[in-house]
Amino acid sequence: MRHRFHSICPYFAMFPESFAETWIDRLTKKGDIVLDPFSGRGTTAFQALLMNRNAVAFDVNDVAFCLTKAKTQAPSLKALERRLCVLESQFDGRLWSIAAAECPEFFYHAFAPKTLQQLLFLRSTLSWKTSRVDAMVAALTIGSLHGEMDKSQAYFSNQMPRTISTKPAYSVKYWRERGLVAPERDVFATLNKRATYRYQSTPPMGQTQVFHRDMRALPDVFGRIKGNIRCCITSPPYFDVTNFEEDQWLRLWMLGGPPFPTRGRVSIDDRHTVSGNYWRFIQDMWHSLGCSMPSGSDVVIRIGARKLSPEQLVEHLKASSKTSPKRVTFVDSEVSELRNRQTDHFRPGSKGCLVEVDCHFRIGI
């Protein structure tokens, strides 16, 4: 059975655990360290733990760091339930009604009054960056923050996709035109249900180091990593495809960010539209990997783009690898066509990424 932590918080531009599983099985053995410098929702690191490996993960984005930390350093269910009980006892809606009234228009169309008050309380109270328990509470919260209203009351919001946060003005117009009203949801009751459901799968053991840092910082923290990294399995932001920061603005707000979509506040690398800038960014990745991974280790990269052919992607990736301080050898590549793209569900007819390329490299040989 699929581990229920995998789907805590789905979002656009994520690779399936089968991708990580295949390469971890092929390239590593039990006890090895697996690296992902763009951890996203933590799929590589979490799958490594499930397969009795250890993991190192990097991501500069709050949503990615929170999810990766929660899934790979999960507290016990009892500790989680105790924390939820304490939080519920501390919540006083009267104290948060003023804060709710001061939110932008989007929020009182998106959430019922009490639901919004509870979310504002959690947003202000959770120490998700430092506490394992609070990281799991936050992960469960952002996983249920928005989605379809007919999904067994699993989501807190008015009608929205569960993968991305639609823009405020578009959302309000959509709800008004259809007469949609935010559903009444008790956040604490929902979180308790989601916790019980997720923990029907036992959290894996193993050591994981999760860094809330840009991947360029990998050489700086290399001395804090215990043991050699056997392989890297990752997927950097695709070239001119999507902007994670903009698409996930509501989840970022829940974790302390501004109450509106932003670009370039968290990272300038979420979406490069200029080819030269994008490949310099990929060169920085190769420099970090070359400084931190030993000879004989492997790097597997899934990459995509809107306007480049698979052959061009492979050639650009091979050329950029030459900037690594260690020699990098290209081993193989495989192209896969994307079907049932997530963009089709909320942007019909969009021209997103049509193919992905998986490239296997070896360092130092």
mmCIF file of C-alpha atoms in Angstrom, residues 70-280:
data_model
loop_
_atom_site.group_PDB
_atom_site.id
_atom_site.type_symbol
_atom_site.label_atom_id
_atom_site.label_comp_id
_atom_site.label_asym_id
_atom_site.label_seq_id
_atom_site.Cartn_x
_atom_site.Cartn_y
_atom_site.Cartn_z
ATOM 1 C CA ALA A 70 7.241 16.953 8.532
ATOM 2 C CA LYS A 71 7.406 13.800 6.435
ATOM 3 C CA THR A 72 11.003 12.814 7.170
ATOM 4 C CA GLN A 73 11.158 13.841 10.848
ATOM 5 C CA ALA A 74 7.611 12.970 11.831
ATOM 6 C CA PRO A 75 6.575 13.092 15.497
ATOM 7 C CA SER A 76 4.607 10.252 17.055
ATOM 8 C CA LEU A 77 0.856 10.276 16.573
ATOM 9 C CA LYS A 78 0.380 10.690 20.330
ATOM 10 C CA ALA A 79 2.610 13.780 20.394
ATOM 11 C CA LEU A 80 0.715 15.203 17.419
ATOM 12 C CA GLU A 81 -2.677 14.573 19.028
ATOM 13 C CA ARG A 82 -1.522 16.171 22.300
ATOM 14 C CA ARG A 83 -0.344 19.260 20.451
ATOM 15 C CA LEU A 84 -3.621 19.568 18.560
ATOM 16 C CA CYS A 85 -5.526 19.273 21.838
ATOM 17 C CA VAL A 86 -3.442 22.045 23.410
ATOM 18 C CA LEU A 87 -3.839 24.293 20.376
ATOM 19 C CA GLU A 88 -7.605 23.831 20.347
ATOM 20 C CA SER A 89 -7.833 24.676 24.050
ATOM 21 C CA GLN A 90 -5.807 27.859 23.488
ATOM 22 C CA PHE A 91 -7.922 29.110 20.600
ATOM 23 C CA ASP A 92 -10.360 31.911 21.398
ATOM 24 C CA GLY A 93 -12.342 33.088 18.394
ATOM 25 C CA ARG A 94 -13.129 36.420 20.009
ATOM 26 C CA LEU A 95 -9.451 37.308 19.990
ATOM 27 C CA TRP A 96 -9.131 36.542 16.272
ATOM 28 C CA SER A 97 -12.337 38.045 14.908
ATOM 29 C CA ILE A 98 -10.731 41.475 14.507
ATOM 30 C CA ALA A 99 -7.715 40.009 12.687
ATOM 31 C CA ALA A 100 -10.078 38.096 10.396
ATOM 32 C CA ALA A 101 -12.056 41.263 9.611
ATOM 33 C CA GLU A 102 -8.829 43.042 8.653
ATOM 34 C CA CYS A 103 -7.864 40.422 6.045
ATOM 35 C CA PRO A 104 -8.160 41.278 2.350
ATOM 36 C CA GLU A 105 -11.478 40.550 0.626
ATOM 37 C CA PHE A 106 -10.248 37.231 -0.776
ATOM 38 C CA PHE A 107 -10.015 35.628 2.663
ATOM 39 C CA TYR A 108 -13.592 36.149 3.799
ATOM 40 C CA HIS A 109 -14.814 34.732 0.500
ATOM 41 C CA ALA A 110 -12.331 31.849 0.691
ATOM 42 C CA PHE A 111 -13.035 30.726 4.271
ATOM 43 C CA ALA A 112 -15.986 30.701 6.651
ATOM 44 C CA PRO A 113 -15.536 33.160 9.573
ATOM 45 C CA LYS A 114 -14.634 30.638 12.295
ATOM 46 C CA THR A 115 -12.422 28.681 9.902
ATOM 47 C CA LEU A 116 -10.472 31.831 9.044
ATOM 48 C CA GLN A 117 -10.094 32.699 12.720
ATOM 49 C CA GLN A 118 -8.688 29.246 13.460
ATOM 50 C CA LEU A 119 -6.271 29.462 10.533
ATOM 51 C CA LEU A 120 -5.049 32.896 11.650
ATOM 52 C CA PHE A 121 -4.472 31.518 15.151
ATOM 53 C CA LEU A 122 -2.421 28.600 13.824
ATOM 54 C CA ARG A 123 -0.514 30.875 11.451
ATOM 55 C CA SER A 124 0.529 33.030 14.406
ATOM 56 C CA THR A 125 1.171 30.214 16.896
ATOM 57 C CA LEU A 126 2.936 27.355 15.114
ATOM 58 C CA SER A 127 6.727 27.146 15.361
ATOM 59 C CA TRP A 128 7.008 24.944 12.290
ATOM 60 C CA LYS A 129 10.590 25.905 11.466
ATOM 61 C CA THR A 130 11.988 24.538 14.733
ATOM 62 C CA SER A 131 9.423 22.073 16.088
ATOM 63 C CA ARG A 132 8.885 18.636 14.536
ATOM 64 C CA VAL A 133 5.374 18.463 15.937
ATOM 65 C CA ASP A 134 4.415 21.926 14.721
ATOM 66 C CA ALA A 135 5.911 21.165 11.315
ATOM 67 C CA MET A 136 3.519 18.230 10.994
ATOM 68 C CA VAL A 137 0.558 20.358 12.158
ATOM 69 C CA ALA A 138 1.511 22.977 9.561
ATOM 70 C CA ALA A 139 1.976 20.355 6.827
ATOM 71 C CA LEU A 140 -1.460 18.868 7.487
ATOM 72 C CA THR A 141 -2.937 22.375 7.530
ATOM 73 C CA ILE A 142 -1.501 23.497 4.198
ATOM 74 C CA GLY A 143 -2.426 20.122 2.729
ATOM 75 C CA SER A 144 -6.082 20.840 3.543
ATOM 76 C CA LEU A 145 -5.945 24.609 3.048
ATOM 77 C CA HIS A 146 -7.622 24.672 -0.355
ATOM 78 C CA GLY A 147 -9.307 22.199 -2.665
ATOM 79 C CA GLU A 148 -12.584 20.914 -4.013
ATOM 80 C CA MET A 149 -15.629 21.359 -1.771
ATOM 81 C CA ASP A 150 -17.039 17.928 -2.643
ATOM 82 C CA LYS A 151 -14.029 15.978 -1.386
ATOM 83 C CA SER A 152 -15.435 14.547 1.869
ATOM 84 C CA GLN A 153 -14.946 17.860 3.703
ATOM 85 C CA ALA A 154 -11.190 17.415 3.468
ATOM 86 C CA TYR A 155 -10.472 21.034 2.521
ATOM 87 C CA PHE A 156 -11.079 24.305 4.368
ATOM 88 C CA SER A 157 -11.660 26.637 1.410
ATOM 89 C CA ASN A 158 -14.280 27.667 -1.063
ATOM 90 C CA GLN A 159 -13.980 25.866 -4.406
ATOM 91 C CA MET A 160 -10.327 25.847 -5.521
ATOM 92 C CA PRO A 161 -7.817 23.448 -7.098
ATOM 93 C CA ARG A 162 -5.916 21.406 -4.543
ATOM 94 C CA THR A 163 -2.641 21.732 -6.464
ATOM 95 C CA ILE A 164 -2.302 25.519 -6.840
ATOM 96 C CA SER A 165 -3.648 28.673 -5.198
ATOM 97 C CA THR A 166 -5.662 30.615 -7.756
ATOM 98 C CA LYS A 167 -5.207 34.409 -7.798
ATOM 99 C CA PRO A 168 -7.355 36.486 -5.403
ATOM 100 C CA ALA A 169 -9.256 38.580 -7.983
ATOM 101 C CA TYR A 170 -9.925 35.581 -10.229
ATOM 102 C CA SER A 171 -11.081 33.496 -7.255
ATOM 103 C CA VAL A 172 -13.511 36.112 -5.911
ATOM 104 C CA LYS A 173 -14.993 36.659 -9.374
ATOM 105 C CA TYR A 174 -15.356 32.895 -9.888
ATOM 106 C CA TRP A 175 -17.136 32.402 -6.555
ATOM 107 C CA ARG A 176 -19.442 35.381 -7.029
ATOM 108 C CA GLU A 177 -20.496 34.369 -10.540
ATOM 109 C CA ARG A 178 -21.438 30.907 -9.310
ATOM 110 C CA GLY A 179 -22.885 31.916 -5.970
ATOM 111 C CA LEU A 180 -20.347 29.787 -4.097
ATOM 112 C CA VAL A 181 -19.995 30.295 -0.341
ATOM 113 C CA ALA A 182 -17.094 29.041 1.780
ATOM 114 C CA PRO A 183 -18.018 25.874 3.694
ATOM 115 C CA GLU A 184 -18.132 25.716 7.484
ATOM 116 C CA ARG A 185 -15.084 23.734 8.562
ATOM 117 C CA ASP A 186 -13.678 23.132 12.016
ATOM 118 C CA VAL A 187 -9.931 23.198 11.452
ATOM 119 C CA PHE A 188 -9.024 21.224 14.583
ATOM 120 C CA ALA A 189 -11.543 18.458 13.906
ATOM 121 C CA THR A 190 -10.287 18.150 10.333
ATOM 122 C CA LEU A 191 -6.641 18.057 11.397
ATOM 123 C CA ASN A 192 -7.347 15.303 13.916
ATOM 124 C CA LYS A 193 -9.064 13.260 11.204
ATOM 125 C CA ARG A 194 -6.236 13.838 8.751
ATOM 126 C CA ALA A 195 -3.656 12.875 11.367
ATOM 127 C CA THR A 196 -5.444 9.602 12.101
ATOM 128 C CA TYR A 197 -5.679 8.864 8.385
ATOM 129 C CA ARG A 198 -2.039 9.679 7.588
ATOM 130 C CA TYR A 199 -0.628 7.739 10.537
ATOM 131 C CA GLN A 200 -2.300 4.517 9.430
ATOM 132 C CA SER A 201 1.039 4.233 7.615
ATOM 133 C CA THR A 202 3.879 3.919 10.111
ATOM 134 C CA PRO A 203 6.498 6.704 9.812
ATOM 135 C CA PRO A 204 9.843 5.281 8.633
ATOM 136 C CA MET A 205 13.043 5.305 10.642
ATOM 137 C CA GLY A 206 16.333 6.744 9.424
ATOM 138 C CA GLN A 207 18.390 9.907 9.546
ATOM 139 C CA THR A 208 17.448 12.962 7.525
ATOM 140 C CA GLN A 209 19.016 16.398 7.465
ATOM 141 C CA VAL A 210 16.701 19.021 6.028
ATOM 142 C CA PHE A 211 18.194 22.423 5.255
ATOM 143 C CA HIS A 212 16.058 25.515 4.734
ATOM 144 C CA ARG A 213 18.670 26.831 2.339
ATOM 145 C CA ASP A 214 19.354 27.506 -1.320
ATOM 146 C CA MET A 215 21.133 24.577 -2.995
ATOM 147 C CA ARG A 216 24.141 26.849 -3.542
ATOM 148 C CA ALA A 217 24.754 26.566 0.215
ATOM 149 C CA LEU A 218 25.442 22.829 -0.054
ATOM 150 C CA PRO A 219 29.253 23.233 -0.001
ATOM 151 C CA ASP A 220 28.962 25.548 3.031
ATOM 152 C CA VAL A 221 27.182 22.922 5.152
ATOM 153 C CA PHE A 222 29.019 19.921 3.726
ATOM 154 C CA GLY A 223 30.966 19.452 6.970
ATOM 155 C CA ARG A 224 27.689 18.987 8.874
ATOM 156 C CA ILE A 225 26.633 16.057 6.683
ATOM 157 C CA LYS A 226 27.542 12.760 8.291
ATOM 158 C CA GLY A 227 28.933 10.382 5.692
ATOM 159 C CA ASN A 228 29.340 10.512 1.926
ATOM 160 C CA ILE A 229 26.443 11.240 -0.380
ATOM 161 C CA ARG A 230 26.003 8.202 -2.611
ATOM 162 C CA CYS A 231 23.640 9.712 -5.114
ATOM 163 C CA CYS A 232 21.549 12.763 -5.929
ATOM 164 C CA ILE A 233 18.023 12.349 -7.274
ATOM 165 C CA THR A 234 16.385 15.652 -8.025
ATOM 166 C CA SER A 235 14.305 17.839 -10.304
ATOM 167 C CA PRO A 236 15.220 21.534 -10.522
ATOM 168 C CA PRO A 237 12.585 24.096 -11.549
ATOM 169 C CA TYR A 238 11.792 23.583 -15.217
ATOM 170 C CA PHE A 239 12.728 26.217 -17.770
ATOM 171 C CA ASP A 240 9.882 28.715 -18.259
ATOM 172 C CA VAL A 241 7.110 26.393 -17.085
ATOM 173 C CA THR A 242 5.704 27.445 -13.711
ATOM 174 C CA ASN A 243 6.376 29.747 -10.782
ATOM 175 C CA PHE A 244 6.164 27.826 -7.516
ATOM 176 C CA GLU A 245 6.108 30.923 -5.339
ATOM 177 C CA GLU A 246 3.209 32.444 -7.239
ATOM 178 C CA ASP A 247 1.268 29.186 -7.559
ATOM 179 C CA GLN A 248 1.621 28.404 -3.844
ATOM 180 C CA TRP A 249 1.001 31.903 -2.490
ATOM 181 C CA LEU A 250 -1.851 30.867 -0.158
ATOM 182 C CA ARG A 251 0.152 28.087 1.467
ATOM 183 C CA LEU A 252 3.074 30.491 1.775
ATOM 184 C CA TRP A 253 0.706 32.959 3.475
ATOM 185 C CA MET A 254 -0.331 30.245 5.936
ATOM 186 C CA LEU A 255 3.337 29.806 6.828
ATOM 187 C CA GLY A 256 3.812 33.522 7.470
ATOM 188 C CA GLY A 257 4.086 35.046 4.009
ATOM 189 C CA PRO A 258 2.185 38.043 2.566
ATOM 190 C CA PRO A 259 -1.568 37.791 1.813
ATOM 191 C CA PHE A 260 -1.103 38.031 -1.957
ATOM 192 C CA PRO A 261 0.888 36.327 -4.736
ATOM 193 C CA THR A 262 4.533 37.334 -5.130
ATOM 194 C CA ARG A 263 7.402 36.712 -7.503
ATOM 195 C CA GLY A 264 11.063 36.769 -6.598
ATOM 196 C CA ARG A 265 10.508 37.332 -2.881
ATOM 197 C CA VAL A 266 11.503 33.802 -1.886
ATOM 198 C CA SER A 267 13.705 32.891 -4.838
ATOM 199 C CA ILE A 268 14.667 34.397 -8.176
ATOM 200 C CA ASP A 269 15.029 30.879 -9.587
ATOM 201 C CA ASP A 270 11.398 29.702 -9.445
ATOM 202 C CA ARG A 271 10.830 30.543 -13.088
ATOM 203 C CA HIS A 272 13.555 31.605 -15.475
ATOM 204 C CA THR A 273 12.323 32.838 -18.848
ATOM 205 C CA VAL A 274 15.748 33.731 -20.285
ATOM 206 C CA SER A 275 17.786 30.767 -21.453
ATOM 207 C CA GLY A 276 21.177 32.121 -20.390
ATOM 208 C CA ASN A 277 19.995 32.851 -16.865
ATOM 209 C CA TYR A 278 18.424 29.431 -16.524
ATOM 210 C CA TRP A 279 21.528 27.510 -17.543
ATOM 211 C CA ARG A 280 23.719 29.631 -15.263
#
